[in-house]
Short mmCIF file of C-alpha atoms in Angstrom, two decimals:
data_model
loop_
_atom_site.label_atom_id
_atom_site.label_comp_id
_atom_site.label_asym_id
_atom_site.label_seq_id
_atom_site.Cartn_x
_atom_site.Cartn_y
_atom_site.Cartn_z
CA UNK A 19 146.00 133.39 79.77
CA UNK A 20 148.95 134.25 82.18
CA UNK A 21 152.24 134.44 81.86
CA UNK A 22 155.31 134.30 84.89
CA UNK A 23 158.35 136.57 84.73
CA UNK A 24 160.92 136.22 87.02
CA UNK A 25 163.05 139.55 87.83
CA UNK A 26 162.25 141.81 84.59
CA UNK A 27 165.18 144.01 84.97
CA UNK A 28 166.82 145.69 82.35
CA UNK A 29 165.54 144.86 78.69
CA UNK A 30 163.28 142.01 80.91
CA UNK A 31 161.19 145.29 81.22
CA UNK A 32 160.21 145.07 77.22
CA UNK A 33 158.54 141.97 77.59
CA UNK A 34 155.38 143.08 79.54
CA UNK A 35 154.29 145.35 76.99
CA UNK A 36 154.60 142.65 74.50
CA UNK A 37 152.56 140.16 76.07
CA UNK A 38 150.06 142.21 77.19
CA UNK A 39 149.54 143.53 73.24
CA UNK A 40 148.73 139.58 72.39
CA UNK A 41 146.03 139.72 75.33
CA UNK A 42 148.43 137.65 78.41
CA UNK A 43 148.15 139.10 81.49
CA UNK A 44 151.48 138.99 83.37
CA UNK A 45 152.70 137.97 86.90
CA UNK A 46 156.06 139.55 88.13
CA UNK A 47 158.27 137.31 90.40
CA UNK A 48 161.04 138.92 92.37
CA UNK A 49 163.34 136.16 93.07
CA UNK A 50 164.85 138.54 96.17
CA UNK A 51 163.47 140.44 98.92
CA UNK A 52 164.93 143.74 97.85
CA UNK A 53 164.94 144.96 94.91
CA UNK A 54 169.10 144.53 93.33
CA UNK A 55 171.13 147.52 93.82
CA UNK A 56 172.95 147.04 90.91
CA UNK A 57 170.04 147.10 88.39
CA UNK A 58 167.21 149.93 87.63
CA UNK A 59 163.99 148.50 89.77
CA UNK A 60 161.64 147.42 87.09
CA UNK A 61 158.25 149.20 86.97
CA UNK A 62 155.80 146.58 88.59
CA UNK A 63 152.84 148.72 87.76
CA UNK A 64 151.48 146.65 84.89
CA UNK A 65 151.36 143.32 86.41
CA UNK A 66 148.63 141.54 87.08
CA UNK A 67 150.02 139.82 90.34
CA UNK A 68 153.66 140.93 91.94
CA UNK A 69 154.96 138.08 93.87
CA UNK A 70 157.95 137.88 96.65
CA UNK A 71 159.79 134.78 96.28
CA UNK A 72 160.44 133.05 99.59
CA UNK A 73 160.04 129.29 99.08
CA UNK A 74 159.71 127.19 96.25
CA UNK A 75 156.56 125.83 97.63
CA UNK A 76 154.73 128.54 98.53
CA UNK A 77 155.47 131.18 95.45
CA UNK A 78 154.01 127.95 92.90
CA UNK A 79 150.71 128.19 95.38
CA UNK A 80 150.14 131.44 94.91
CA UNK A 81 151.07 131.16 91.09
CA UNK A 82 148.20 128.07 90.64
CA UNK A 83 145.14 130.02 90.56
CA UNK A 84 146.53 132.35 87.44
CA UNK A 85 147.00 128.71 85.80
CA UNK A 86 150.47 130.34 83.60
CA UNK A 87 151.34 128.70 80.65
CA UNK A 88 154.78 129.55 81.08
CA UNK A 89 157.33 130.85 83.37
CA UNK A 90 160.54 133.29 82.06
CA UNK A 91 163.56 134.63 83.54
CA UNK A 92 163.54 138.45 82.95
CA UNK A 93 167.23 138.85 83.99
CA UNK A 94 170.14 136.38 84.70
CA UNK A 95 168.91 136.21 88.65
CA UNK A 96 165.80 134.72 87.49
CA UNK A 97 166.96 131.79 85.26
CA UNK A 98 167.32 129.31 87.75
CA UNK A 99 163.94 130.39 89.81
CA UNK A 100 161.98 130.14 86.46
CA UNK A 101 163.34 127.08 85.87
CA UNK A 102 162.05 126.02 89.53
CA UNK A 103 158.75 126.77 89.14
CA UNK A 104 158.45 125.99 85.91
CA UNK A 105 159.09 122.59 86.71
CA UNK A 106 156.54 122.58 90.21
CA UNK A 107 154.28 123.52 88.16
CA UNK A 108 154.25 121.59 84.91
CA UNK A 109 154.72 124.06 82.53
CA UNK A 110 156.75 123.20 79.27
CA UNK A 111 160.75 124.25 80.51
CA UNK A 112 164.25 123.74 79.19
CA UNK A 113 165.72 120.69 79.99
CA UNK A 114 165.44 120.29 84.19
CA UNK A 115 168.50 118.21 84.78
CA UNK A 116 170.39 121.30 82.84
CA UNK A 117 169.33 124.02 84.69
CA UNK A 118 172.58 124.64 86.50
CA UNK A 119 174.53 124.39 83.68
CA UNK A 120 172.01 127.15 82.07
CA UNK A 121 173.43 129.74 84.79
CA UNK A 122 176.96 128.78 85.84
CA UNK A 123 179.37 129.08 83.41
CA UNK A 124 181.89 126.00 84.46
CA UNK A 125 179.69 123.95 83.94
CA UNK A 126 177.99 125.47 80.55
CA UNK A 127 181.33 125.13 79.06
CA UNK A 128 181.54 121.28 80.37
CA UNK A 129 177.89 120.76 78.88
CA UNK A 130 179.36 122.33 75.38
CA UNK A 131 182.49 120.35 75.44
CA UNK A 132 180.87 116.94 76.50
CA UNK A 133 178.84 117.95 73.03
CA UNK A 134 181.96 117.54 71.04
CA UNK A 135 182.40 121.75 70.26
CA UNK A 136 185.33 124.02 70.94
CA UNK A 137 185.31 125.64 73.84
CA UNK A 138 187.94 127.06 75.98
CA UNK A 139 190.41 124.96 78.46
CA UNK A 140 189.25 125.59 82.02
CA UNK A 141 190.07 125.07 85.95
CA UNK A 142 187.88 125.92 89.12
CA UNK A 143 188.70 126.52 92.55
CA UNK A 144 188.15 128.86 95.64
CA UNK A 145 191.81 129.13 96.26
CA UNK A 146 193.51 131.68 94.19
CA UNK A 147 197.13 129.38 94.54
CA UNK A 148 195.74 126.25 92.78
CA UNK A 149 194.12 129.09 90.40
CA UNK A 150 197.20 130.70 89.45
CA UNK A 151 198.91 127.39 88.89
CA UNK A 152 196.81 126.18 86.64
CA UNK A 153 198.35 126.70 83.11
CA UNK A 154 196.25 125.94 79.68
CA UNK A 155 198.19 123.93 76.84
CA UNK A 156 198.86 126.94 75.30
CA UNK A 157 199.46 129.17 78.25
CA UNK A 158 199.14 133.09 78.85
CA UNK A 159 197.12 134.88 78.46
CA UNK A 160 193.77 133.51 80.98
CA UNK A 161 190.82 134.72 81.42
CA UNK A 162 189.35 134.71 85.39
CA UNK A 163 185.94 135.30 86.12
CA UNK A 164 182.97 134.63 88.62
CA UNK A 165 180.99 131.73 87.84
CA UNK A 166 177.69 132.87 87.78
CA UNK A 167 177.76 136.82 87.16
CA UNK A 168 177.00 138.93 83.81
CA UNK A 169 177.50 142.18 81.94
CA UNK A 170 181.44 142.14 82.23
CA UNK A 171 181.77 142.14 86.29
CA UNK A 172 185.35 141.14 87.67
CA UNK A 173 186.45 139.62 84.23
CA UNK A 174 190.08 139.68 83.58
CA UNK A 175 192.63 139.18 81.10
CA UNK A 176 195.67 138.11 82.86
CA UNK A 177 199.39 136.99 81.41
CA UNK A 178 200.96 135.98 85.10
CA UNK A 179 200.41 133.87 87.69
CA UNK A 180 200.53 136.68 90.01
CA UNK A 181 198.19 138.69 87.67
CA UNK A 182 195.81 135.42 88.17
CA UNK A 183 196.50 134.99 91.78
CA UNK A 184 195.73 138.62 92.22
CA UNK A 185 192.62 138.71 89.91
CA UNK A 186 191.33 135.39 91.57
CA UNK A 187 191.98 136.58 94.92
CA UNK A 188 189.39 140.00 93.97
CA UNK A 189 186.68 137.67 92.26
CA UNK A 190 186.65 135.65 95.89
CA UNK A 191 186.51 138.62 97.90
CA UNK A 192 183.17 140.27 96.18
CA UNK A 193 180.17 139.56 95.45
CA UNK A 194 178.67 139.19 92.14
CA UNK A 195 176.59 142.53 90.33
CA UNK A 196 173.35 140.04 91.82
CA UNK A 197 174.90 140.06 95.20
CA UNK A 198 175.75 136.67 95.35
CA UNK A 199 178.57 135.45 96.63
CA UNK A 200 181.88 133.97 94.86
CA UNK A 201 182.83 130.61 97.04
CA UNK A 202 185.20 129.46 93.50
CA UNK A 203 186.67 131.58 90.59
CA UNK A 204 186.92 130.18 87.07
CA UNK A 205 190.27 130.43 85.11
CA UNK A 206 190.28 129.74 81.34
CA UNK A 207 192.00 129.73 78.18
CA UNK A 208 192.31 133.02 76.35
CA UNK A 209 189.89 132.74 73.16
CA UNK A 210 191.77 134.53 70.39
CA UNK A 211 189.65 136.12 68.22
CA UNK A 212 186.60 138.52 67.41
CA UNK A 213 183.64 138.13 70.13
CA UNK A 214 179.96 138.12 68.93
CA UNK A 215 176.56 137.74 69.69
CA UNK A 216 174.07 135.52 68.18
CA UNK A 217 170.50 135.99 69.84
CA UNK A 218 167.35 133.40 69.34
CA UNK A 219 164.23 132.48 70.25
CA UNK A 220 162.89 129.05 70.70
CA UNK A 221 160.00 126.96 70.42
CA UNK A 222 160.06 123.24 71.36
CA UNK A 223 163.92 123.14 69.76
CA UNK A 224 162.55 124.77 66.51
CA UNK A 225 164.47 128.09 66.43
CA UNK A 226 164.46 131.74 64.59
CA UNK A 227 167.85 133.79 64.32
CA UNK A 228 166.71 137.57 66.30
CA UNK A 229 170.30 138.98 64.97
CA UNK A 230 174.23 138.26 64.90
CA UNK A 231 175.75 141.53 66.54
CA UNK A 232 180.23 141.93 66.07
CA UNK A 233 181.50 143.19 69.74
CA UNK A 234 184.45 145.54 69.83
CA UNK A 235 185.98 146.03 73.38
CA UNK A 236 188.46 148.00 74.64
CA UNK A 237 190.72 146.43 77.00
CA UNK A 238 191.55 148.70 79.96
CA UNK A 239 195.15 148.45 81.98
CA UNK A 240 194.01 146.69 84.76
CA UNK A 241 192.93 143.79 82.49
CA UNK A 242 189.28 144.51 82.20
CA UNK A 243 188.05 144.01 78.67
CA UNK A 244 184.82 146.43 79.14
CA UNK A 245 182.43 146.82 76.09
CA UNK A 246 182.41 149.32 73.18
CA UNK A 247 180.22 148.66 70.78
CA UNK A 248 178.48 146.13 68.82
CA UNK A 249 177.68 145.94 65.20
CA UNK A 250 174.85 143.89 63.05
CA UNK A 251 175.79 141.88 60.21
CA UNK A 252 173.77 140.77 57.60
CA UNK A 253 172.70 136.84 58.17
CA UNK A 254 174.81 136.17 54.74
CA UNK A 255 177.77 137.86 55.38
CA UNK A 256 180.47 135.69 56.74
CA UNK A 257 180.94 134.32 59.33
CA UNK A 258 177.10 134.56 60.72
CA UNK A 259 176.07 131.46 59.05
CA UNK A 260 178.81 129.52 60.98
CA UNK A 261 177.76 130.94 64.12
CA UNK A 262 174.59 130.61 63.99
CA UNK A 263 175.11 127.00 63.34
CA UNK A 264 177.09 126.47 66.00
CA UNK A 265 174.74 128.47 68.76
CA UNK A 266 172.06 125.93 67.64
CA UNK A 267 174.16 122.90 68.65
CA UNK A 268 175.18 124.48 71.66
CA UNK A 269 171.52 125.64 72.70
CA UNK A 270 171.03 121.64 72.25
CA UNK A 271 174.06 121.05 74.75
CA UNK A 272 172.26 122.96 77.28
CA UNK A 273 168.44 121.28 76.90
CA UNK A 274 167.90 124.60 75.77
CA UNK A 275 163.87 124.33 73.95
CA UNK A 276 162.10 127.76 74.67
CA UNK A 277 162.26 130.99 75.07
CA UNK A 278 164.77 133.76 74.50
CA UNK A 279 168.50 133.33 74.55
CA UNK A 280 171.46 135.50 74.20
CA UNK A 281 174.78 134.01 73.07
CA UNK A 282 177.94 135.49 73.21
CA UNK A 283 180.66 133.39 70.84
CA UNK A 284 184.66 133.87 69.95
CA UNK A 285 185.68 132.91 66.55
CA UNK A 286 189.10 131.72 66.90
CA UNK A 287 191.59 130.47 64.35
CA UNK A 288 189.61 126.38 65.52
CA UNK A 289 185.94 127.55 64.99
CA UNK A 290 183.78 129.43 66.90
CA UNK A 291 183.65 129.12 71.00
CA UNK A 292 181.05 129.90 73.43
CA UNK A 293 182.05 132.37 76.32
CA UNK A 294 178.42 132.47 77.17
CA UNK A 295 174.64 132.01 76.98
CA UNK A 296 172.06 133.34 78.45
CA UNK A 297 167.92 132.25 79.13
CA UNK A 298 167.00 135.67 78.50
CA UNK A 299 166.62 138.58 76.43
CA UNK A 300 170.03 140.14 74.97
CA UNK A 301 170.85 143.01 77.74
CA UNK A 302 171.29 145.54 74.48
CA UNK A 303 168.02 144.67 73.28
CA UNK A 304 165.24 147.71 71.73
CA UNK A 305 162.61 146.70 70.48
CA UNK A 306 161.76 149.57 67.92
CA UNK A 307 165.37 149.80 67.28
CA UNK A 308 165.61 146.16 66.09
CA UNK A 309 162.58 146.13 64.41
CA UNK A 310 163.73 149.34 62.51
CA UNK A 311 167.73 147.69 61.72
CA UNK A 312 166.68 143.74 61.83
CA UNK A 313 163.11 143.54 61.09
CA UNK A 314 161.75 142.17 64.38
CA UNK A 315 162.80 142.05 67.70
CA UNK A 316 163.48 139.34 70.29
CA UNK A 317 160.51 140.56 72.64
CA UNK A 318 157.79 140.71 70.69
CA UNK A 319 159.32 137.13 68.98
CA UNK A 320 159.65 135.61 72.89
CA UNK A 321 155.70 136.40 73.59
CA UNK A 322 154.67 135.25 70.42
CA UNK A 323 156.50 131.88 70.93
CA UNK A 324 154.31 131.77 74.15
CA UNK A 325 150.81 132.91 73.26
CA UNK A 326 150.87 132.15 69.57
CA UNK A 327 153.50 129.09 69.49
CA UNK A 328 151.65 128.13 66.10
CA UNK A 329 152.02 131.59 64.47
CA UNK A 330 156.16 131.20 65.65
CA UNK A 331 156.23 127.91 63.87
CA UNK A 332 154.68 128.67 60.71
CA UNK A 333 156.13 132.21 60.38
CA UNK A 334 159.60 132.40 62.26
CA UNK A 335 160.75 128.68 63.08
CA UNK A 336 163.91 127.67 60.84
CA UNK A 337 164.62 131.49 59.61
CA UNK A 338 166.57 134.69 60.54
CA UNK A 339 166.49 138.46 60.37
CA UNK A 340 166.82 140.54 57.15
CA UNK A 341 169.52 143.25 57.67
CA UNK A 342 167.58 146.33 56.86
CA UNK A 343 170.10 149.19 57.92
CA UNK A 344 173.70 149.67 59.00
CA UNK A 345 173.24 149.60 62.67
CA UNK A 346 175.51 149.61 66.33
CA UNK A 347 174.87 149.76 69.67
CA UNK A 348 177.54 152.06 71.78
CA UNK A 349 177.28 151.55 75.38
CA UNK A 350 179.93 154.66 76.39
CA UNK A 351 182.66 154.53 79.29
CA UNK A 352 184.30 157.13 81.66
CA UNK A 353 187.33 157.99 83.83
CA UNK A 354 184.70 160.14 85.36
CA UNK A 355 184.53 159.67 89.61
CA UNK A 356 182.08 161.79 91.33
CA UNK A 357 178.73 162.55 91.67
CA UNK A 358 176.46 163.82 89.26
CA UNK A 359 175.00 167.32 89.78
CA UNK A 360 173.42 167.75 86.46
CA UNK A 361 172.92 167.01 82.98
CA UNK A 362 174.05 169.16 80.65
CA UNK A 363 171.41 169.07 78.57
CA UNK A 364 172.95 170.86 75.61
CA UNK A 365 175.75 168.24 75.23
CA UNK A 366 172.98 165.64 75.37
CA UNK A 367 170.67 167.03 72.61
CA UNK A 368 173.86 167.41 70.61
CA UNK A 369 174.22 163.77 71.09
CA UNK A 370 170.83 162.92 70.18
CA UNK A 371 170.22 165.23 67.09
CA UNK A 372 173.10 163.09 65.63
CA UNK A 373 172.30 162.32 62.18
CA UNK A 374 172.35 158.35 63.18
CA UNK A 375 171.36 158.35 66.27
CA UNK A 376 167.92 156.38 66.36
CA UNK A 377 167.93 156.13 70.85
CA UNK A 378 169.88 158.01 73.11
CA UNK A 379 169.44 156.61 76.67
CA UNK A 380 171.03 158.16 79.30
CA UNK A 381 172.01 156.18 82.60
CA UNK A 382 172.33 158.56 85.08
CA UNK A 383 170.96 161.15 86.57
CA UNK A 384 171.60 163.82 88.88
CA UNK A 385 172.20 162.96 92.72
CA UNK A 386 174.08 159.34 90.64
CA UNK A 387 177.52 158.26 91.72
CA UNK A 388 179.45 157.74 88.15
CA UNK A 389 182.92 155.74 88.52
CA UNK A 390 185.12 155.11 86.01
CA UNK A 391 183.96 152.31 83.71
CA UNK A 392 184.37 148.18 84.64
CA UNK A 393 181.83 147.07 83.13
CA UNK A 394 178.36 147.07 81.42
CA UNK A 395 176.67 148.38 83.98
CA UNK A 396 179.28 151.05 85.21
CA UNK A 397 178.74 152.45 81.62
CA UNK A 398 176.92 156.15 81.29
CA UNK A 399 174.84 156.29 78.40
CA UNK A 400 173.30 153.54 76.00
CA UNK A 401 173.33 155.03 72.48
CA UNK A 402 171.31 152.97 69.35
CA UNK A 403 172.77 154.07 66.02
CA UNK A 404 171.48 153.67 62.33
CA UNK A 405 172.46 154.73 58.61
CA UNK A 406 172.40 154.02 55.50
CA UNK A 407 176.32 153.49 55.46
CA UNK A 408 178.90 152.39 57.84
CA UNK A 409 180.50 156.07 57.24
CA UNK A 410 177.83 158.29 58.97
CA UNK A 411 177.98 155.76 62.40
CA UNK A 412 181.47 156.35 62.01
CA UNK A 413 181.49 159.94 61.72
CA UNK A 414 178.82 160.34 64.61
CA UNK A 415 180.64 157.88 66.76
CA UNK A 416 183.79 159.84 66.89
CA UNK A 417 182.07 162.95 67.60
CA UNK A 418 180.43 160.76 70.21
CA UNK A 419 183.49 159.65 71.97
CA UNK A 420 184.67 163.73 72.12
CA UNK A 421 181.23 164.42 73.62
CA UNK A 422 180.82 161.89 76.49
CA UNK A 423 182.44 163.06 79.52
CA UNK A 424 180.65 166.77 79.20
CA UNK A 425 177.10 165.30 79.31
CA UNK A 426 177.23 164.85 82.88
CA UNK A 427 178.29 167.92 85.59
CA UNK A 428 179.71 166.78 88.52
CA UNK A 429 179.41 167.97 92.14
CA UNK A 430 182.20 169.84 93.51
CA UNK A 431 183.68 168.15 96.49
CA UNK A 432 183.67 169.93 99.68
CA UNK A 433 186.91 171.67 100.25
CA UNK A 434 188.15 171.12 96.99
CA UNK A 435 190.31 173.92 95.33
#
């Protein structure tokens, strides 16, 4: 039996190992020539086959004689390529005439609307004067955005129309963390409220709950909202029952059927809201670390769905995770703007002999450019955190935050006094 990933960046990476254990061997798919700057390059050693996509045609050829029982997107970049070749090759998929609406976020939040949920108010356009006109009924703050990027990049928070023109005019003049381009920005209604995550796996519509995960942010003064930290609650304590209820309608507004998905939802004085979803694994995603705090993880839940789909029925369809520990995931930021000489590894064993620190990943290394924080990915160290109480994260986290900046050494600059 084979199975087809498409661009296993990031945590995409955790889902080799996990079919390989339920005997699947695994062909990699790069949906690009190069390998994406902004993203680790994913160790391609494991694979049975390593594919570079060039047409539509010819990557399903030389898929055919693995015969794959199913195709995945490893990362964002590969939703829409999975969902490609899933389809030229008869393999069971997510709804086909949804696919778009799977990966752009206009029209995700005009799939969830025409659903009859609560969503937020929104406007396209490539001109940044018809963006900054646009007003919501109940006006400032907006939200502008890419329409098809992740992780944070070129999000703002915005309570003018020059703010809007301004942050409209920077989405249209880059190029998404993927490297696509940005031909239209999307402006929406601020969602007031607390952000969280609610992240499933599907088989054939039936559905188990992987975790629902509290964000905190911390919103920067140049309107970036970048992320903090992210905290599990336990499936009974409000409000995860109402999100996960309303993640399961809008999976259904999307054709969503199979696979992994990551959800990121606002409750706001209305009901919940979607901001996003995602046809992959949650970005924050550790297996052992899950499986320690939530008693399973997403990975090893996504390749059972595939190689076992009756084991996922019987076992996991129509349930959720059992809280099993106090748990967060910190994802650090910096005013930091250099390049790295070293790690000090002192500061970093400090860091990880932390009494509740379960994973300490560092995201840099020496020779690295680090710039001040923007996003998810301009973030310096990934840090997975477990107790018994609330008060030892706590404690750990603030000695955490004083700790941060000295892990990494910078270069000196040449001529500098």
């Amino acid at each position: 039996m084979f199975v087809v990933l498409v661009d296993a960046y990031t945590s995409g990476k955790y889902l080799l190992p996990e079919f390989t254990a339920l005997g699947a061997g695994v062909v990699h798919v790069q949906s690009t020539a190069e390998f994406m700057a902004s993203m680790p390059a994913p160790d391609l050693s494991g694979y049975a086959a390593r594919i570079v996509h060039r047409d539509l045609a010819g990557t399903a050829a030389s898929l055919r004689p693995y015969a794959p029982v199913r195709v995945l997107a490893g990362q964002e970049p590969g939703v829409l390529l999975a969902d490609a070749l899933a389809r030229e090759l008869g393999l069971p998929m997510n709804d086909p005439d949804r696919s778009e609406a799977r990966r752009d976020k206009y029209l995700m939040i005009d799939a969830v609307r025409s659903a009859g949920l609560h969503c937020a108010d929104q406007f396209t356009s490539g001109d940044p004067a018809e963006l900054a006109a646009w007003r919501p009924p109940g006006g400032y703050p907006v939200v502008v955005k890419p329409r098809r990027s992740a992780a944070g990049d070129s999000v703002f928070i915005c309570d003018t129309a020059d703010q809007v023109r301004a942050a409209a005019a920077a989405v249209l003049g880059s190029a998404t963390i993927y490297g696509e381009a940005n031909p239209q920005a999307l402006v929406q209604s601020y969602l007031r409220g607390t952000e969280y995550v609610v992240d499933m796996v599907s088989h054939d519509g039936h559905r188990y709950v992987c975790g629902v995960w509290e964000y905190r942010k911390r919103l920067l003064p140049s309107g970036r909202n970048i992320y903090d930290r992210e905290r599990l609650l336990a499936p009974d304590e409000a409000p995860a029952a109402e999100l996960m209820a309303y993640v399961d309608r809008a999976l259904d507004a999307l054709g969503i059927r199979f696979g992994p998905t990551h959800a990121e939802v606002i409750l706001t004085p209305d009901g919940p809201a979607l901001v996003e979803v995602g046809c992959r694994l949650a970005g924050n995603m550790h297996p052992g670390f899950h499986d320690h705090c939530a008693g399973g993880n997403q990975a090893t839940l996504a390749a059972l769905e595939v190689v076992r789909p009756r084991d996922f029925l019987d076992r996991y369809a129509g349930r959720h995770y059992d809280k099993r520990a106090e748990a967060i995931c910190c994802t650090t930021s910096t005013t930091l703007d250099g390049v790295v000489a070293e790690v000090d590894e002192a500061v970093a064993a400090e860091i990880a002999a932390l009494e509740s620190v379960h994973r300490f990943d560092l995201k840099l290394g020496p020779g690295s450019r680090i710039r001040p924080t923007v996003d998810l990915y301009s973030s310096t160290m990934r840090i997975f955190m477990s107790a018994a109480e609330m008060a030892v994260i706590d404690r750990d986290y603030r000695r955490i935050e004083q700790l941060k900046d000295r892990v990494y050494r910078l270069r000196e600059e040449v001529g500098a006094r």
